[in-house]
Coordinates of C-alpha atoms in Angstrom, one line a residue:
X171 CA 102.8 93.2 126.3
X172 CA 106.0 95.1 126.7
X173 CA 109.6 94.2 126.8
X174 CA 111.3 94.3 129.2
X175 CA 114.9 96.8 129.4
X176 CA 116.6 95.0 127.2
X177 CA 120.5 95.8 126.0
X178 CA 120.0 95.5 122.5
X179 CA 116.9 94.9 120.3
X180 CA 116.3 93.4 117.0
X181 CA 112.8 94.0 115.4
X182 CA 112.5 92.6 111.8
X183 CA 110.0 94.4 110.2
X184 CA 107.4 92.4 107.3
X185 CA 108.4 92.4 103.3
X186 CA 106.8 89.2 101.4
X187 CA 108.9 86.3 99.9
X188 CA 111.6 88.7 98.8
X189 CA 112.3 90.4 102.0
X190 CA 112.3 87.2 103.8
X191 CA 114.5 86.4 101.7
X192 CA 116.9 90.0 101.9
X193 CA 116.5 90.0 105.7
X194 CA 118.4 86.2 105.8
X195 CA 120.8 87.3 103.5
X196 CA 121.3 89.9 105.5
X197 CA 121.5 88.3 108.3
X198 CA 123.9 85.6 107.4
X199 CA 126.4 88.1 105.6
X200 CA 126.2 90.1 109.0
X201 CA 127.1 87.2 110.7
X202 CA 130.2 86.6 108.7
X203 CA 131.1 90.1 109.3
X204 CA 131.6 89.4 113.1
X205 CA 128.1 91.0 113.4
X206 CA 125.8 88.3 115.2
X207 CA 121.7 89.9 114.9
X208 CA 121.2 86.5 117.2
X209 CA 122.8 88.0 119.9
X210 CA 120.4 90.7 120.8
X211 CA 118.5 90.2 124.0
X212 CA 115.1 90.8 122.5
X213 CA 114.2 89.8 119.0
X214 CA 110.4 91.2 117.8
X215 CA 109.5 89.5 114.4
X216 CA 106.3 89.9 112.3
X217 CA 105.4 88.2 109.5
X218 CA 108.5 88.1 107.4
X219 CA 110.2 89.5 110.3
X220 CA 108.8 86.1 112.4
X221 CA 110.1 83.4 109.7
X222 CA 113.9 85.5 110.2
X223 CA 113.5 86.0 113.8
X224 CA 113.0 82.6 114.5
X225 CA 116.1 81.4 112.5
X226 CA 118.7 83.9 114.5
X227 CA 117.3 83.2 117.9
X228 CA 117.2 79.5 117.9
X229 CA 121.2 79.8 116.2
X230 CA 120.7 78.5 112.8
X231 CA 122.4 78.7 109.4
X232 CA 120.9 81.1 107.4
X233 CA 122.9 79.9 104.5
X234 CA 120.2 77.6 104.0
X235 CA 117.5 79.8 102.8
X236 CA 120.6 81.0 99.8
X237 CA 118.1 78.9 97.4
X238 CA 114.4 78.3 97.9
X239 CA 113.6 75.7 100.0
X240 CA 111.6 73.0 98.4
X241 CA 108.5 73.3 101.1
X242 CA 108.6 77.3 101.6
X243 CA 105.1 77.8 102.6
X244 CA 101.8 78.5 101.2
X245 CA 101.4 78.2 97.5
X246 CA 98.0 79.0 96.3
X247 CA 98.1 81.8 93.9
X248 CA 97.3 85.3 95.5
X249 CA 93.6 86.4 95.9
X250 CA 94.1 90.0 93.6
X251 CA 90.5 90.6 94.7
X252 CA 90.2 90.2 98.5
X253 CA 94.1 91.9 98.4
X254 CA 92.2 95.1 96.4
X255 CA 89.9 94.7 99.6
X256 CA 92.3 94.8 102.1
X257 CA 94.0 97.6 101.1
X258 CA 90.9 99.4 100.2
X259 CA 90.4 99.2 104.1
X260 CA 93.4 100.0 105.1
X261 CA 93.7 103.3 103.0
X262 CA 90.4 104.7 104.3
X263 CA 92.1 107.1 106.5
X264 CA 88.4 107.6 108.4
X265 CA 88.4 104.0 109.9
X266 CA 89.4 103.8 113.5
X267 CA 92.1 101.2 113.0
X268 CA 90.5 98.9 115.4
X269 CA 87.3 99.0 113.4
X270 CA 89.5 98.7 110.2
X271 CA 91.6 95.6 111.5
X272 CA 87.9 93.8 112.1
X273 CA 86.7 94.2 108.4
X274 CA 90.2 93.1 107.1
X275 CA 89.8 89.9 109.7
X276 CA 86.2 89.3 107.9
X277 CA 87.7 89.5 104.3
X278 CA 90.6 87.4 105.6
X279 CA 88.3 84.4 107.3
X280 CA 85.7 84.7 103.7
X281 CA 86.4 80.9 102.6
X282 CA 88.2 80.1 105.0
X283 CA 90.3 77.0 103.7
X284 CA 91.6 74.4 105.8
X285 CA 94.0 72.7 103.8
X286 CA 95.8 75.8 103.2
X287 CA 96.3 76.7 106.3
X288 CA 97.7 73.1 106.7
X289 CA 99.8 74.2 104.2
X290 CA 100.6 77.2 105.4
X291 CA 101.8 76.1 108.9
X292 CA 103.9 73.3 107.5
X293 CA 105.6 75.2 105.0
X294 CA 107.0 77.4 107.9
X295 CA 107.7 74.7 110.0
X296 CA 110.1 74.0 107.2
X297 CA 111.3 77.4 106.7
X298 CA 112.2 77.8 110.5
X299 CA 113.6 74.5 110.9
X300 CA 111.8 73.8 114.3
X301 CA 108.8 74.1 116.4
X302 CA 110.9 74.8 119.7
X303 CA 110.7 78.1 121.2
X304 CA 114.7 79.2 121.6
X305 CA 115.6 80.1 124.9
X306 CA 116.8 83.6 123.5
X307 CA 113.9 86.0 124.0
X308 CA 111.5 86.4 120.6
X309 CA 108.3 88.0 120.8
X310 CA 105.6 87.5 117.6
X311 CA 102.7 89.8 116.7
X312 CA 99.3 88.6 115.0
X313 CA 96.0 89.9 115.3
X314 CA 93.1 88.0 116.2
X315 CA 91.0 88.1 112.8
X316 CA 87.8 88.1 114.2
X317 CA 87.8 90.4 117.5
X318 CA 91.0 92.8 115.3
X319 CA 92.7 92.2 118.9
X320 CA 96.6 92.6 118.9
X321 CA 98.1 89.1 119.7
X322 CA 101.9 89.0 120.8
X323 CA 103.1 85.5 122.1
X324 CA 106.4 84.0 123.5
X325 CA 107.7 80.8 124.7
X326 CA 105.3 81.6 127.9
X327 CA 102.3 81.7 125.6
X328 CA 101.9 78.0 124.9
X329 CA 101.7 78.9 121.1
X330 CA 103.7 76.0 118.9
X331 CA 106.3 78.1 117.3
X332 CA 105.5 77.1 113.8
X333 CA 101.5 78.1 114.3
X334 CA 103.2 81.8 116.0
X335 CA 105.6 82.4 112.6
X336 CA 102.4 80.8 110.2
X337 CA 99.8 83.3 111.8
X338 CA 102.1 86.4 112.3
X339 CA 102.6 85.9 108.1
X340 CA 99.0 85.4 106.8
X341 CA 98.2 88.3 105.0
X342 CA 94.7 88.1 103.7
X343 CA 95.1 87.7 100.0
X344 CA 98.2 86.1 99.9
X345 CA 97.4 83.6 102.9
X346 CA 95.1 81.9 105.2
X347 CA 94.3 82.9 108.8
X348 CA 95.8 80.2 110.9
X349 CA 93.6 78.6 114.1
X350 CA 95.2 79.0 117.6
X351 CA 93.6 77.9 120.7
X352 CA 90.2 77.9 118.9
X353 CA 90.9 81.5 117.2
X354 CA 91.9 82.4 114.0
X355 CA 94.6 84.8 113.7
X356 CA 96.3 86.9 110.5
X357 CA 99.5 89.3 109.8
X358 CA 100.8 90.6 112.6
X359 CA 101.7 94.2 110.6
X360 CA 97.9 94.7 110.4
X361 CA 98.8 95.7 114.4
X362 CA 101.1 98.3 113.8
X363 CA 104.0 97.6 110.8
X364 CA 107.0 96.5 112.0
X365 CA 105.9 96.9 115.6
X366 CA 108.8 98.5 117.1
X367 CA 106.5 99.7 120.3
X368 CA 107.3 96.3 121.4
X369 CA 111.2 97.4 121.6
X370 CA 110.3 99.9 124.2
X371 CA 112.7 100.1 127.3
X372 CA 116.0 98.8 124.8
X373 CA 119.4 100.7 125.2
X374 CA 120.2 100.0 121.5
X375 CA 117.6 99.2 118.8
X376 CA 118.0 97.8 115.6
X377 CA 115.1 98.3 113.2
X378 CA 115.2 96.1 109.6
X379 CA 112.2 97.1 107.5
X380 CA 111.7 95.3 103.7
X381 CA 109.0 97.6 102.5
X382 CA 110.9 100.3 103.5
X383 CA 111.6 100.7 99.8
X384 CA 108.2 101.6 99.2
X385 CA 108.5 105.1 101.4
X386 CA 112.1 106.4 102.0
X387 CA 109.8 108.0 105.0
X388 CA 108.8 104.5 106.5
X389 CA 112.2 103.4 107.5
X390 CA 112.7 102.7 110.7
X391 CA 109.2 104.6 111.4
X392 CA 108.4 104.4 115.1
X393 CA 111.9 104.0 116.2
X394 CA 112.4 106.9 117.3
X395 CA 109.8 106.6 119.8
X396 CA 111.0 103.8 121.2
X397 CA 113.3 105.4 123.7
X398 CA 116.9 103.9 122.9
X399 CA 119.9 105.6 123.1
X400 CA 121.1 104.0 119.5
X401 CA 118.7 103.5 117.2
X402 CA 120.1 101.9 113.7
X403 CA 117.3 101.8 110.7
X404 CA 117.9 99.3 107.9
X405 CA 115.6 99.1 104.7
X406 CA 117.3 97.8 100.6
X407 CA 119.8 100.2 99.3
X408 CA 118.9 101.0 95.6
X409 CA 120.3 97.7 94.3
X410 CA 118.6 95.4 97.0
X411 CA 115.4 97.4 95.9
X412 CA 115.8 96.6 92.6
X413 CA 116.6 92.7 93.1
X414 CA 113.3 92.9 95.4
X415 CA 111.2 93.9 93.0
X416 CA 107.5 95.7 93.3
X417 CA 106.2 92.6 94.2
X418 CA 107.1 90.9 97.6
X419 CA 105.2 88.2 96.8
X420 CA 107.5 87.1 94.0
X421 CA 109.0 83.6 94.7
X422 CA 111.3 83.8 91.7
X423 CA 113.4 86.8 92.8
X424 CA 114.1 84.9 96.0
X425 CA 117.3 84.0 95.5
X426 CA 118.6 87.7 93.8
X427 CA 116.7 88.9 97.3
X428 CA 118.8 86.3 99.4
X429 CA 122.3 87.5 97.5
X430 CA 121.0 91.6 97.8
X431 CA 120.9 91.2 101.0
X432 CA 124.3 89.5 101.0
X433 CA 125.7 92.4 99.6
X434 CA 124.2 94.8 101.7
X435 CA 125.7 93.4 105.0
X436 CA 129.4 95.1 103.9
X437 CA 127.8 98.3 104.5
X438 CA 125.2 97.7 107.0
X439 CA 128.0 95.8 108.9
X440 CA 129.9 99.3 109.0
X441 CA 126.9 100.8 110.6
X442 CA 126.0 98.4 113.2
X443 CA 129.3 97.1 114.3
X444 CA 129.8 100.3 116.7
X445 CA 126.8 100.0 118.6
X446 CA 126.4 96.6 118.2
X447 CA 129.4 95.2 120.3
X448 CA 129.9 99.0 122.4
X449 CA 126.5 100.9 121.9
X450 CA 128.3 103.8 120.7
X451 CA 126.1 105.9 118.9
X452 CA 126.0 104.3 114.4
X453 CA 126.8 107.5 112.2

């Protein structure tokens, strides 16, 4: 699936708890700043990127996620094993990534647990506040854990918005695959991290990437093939890194990762606010 020319594109990359967390604060102090990220004519979200996404496209108050909400999702401890497993996969750099997306899928469907992906899929319906589609354009990636298949759905798909934001976040280890249309599906950055491909065609592209902390190399990765004339890559300054922490699974530095990101927007609001509102290239 590719998008279509669009004037200005959002893709909100994964990160965890914490950069869910970051990425709304972000959002909301950007907002205040006269910088609207629910604006853009295309908005691609995975996993984290999927919970934020669907909060700035369907117009709501990010001020809300300032505090943990009481239902935030899936709460079963994280599987440290099948996590080892995962990643063992993923860093075998001799796996055709197809082949490697289809053992991660097994790992992730191993005891496969109903009630949490009950759990799972209301807790996001809480987090994004609805399970309407908004009429602004969002895309959200998942991949099919069985077949390793991409999935990207839209408000064309048929896909209830909650099970879309629920599957797109299911990291094996850390959540359950969730079943759609008699498939179960898993993380959408298992297709290709933040999935910027899907920005293709956009005049100006704006790229926000969590785990960019990890590699000072990995933000904004891809965007420069994307093709836009502006291209604007956001990961955590050093201070948002730090409030993050190492983990992004970490539920209690939520609310230092909501007020990080609050922070950040006075600076970030500097860069986007050019190309934003004029597409004049960000310095």
């Amino acid at each position: 699936m590719k998008a279509r020319i669009d004037d200005r594109a959002l893709v909100l990359g994964p990160g965890g708890v914490t950069g869910t967390a970051w990425m709304a604060g972000l959002a909301h102090g950007l907002r205040r700043a006269g910088v609207d990220l629910g604006g853009a004519d295309l908005i691609v979200g995975t996993s984290a990127g999927a919970i934020v996404g669907a909060l700035l496209a369907s117009g709501q108050d990010l001020a809300r996620l300032a505090t943990l909400p009481r239902r935030p999702g899936h709460r079963v401890a994280p599987d440290r094993g099948r996590l080892d497993a995962v990643f063992a996969v993923l860093g075998d750099r001799d796996l055709d990534p197809a082949e490697a997306r289809r053992r991660v899928g097994r790992l992730a469907l191993d005891g496969f647990d109903p009630a949490a992906e009950e759990a799972l899929v209301n807790g996001r319906a809480a987090l994004t506040g609805t399970d309407a589609w908004p009429e602004r354009r969002l895309v959200i990636t998942a991949v099919d854990a069985a077949s390793g298949e991409p999935a990207v759905w839209d408000r064309d798909s048929g896909v209830p918005l909650a099970r879309a934001v629920a599957a797109s976040s299911a990291f094996p280890g850390f959540a359950p695959p969730v079943t759609i249309g008699g498939r179960r599906y898993m993380d959408g950055a298992l297709r290709s991290g933040t999935n910027t491909d899907l920005a293709a065609g956009a005049r100006t592209l704006v790229v926000i990437e969590p785990m960019a902390r990890f590699d000072e190399q990995a933000d904004g990765a891809g965007a420069e093939n994307a093709g836009a004339e502006n291209v604007v890559a956001v990961g955590p300054d050093p201070a948002a890194a730090r409030a993050l922490g190492p983990d992004p699974g970490d539920a209690t530095a939520w609310e230092p990762s909501y007020q990080a990101g609050l922070r950040q927007a006075a600076d970030v609001g500097e860069r986007l606010r050019a190309v934003w509102t004029t597409g004049i290239n960000a310095p």
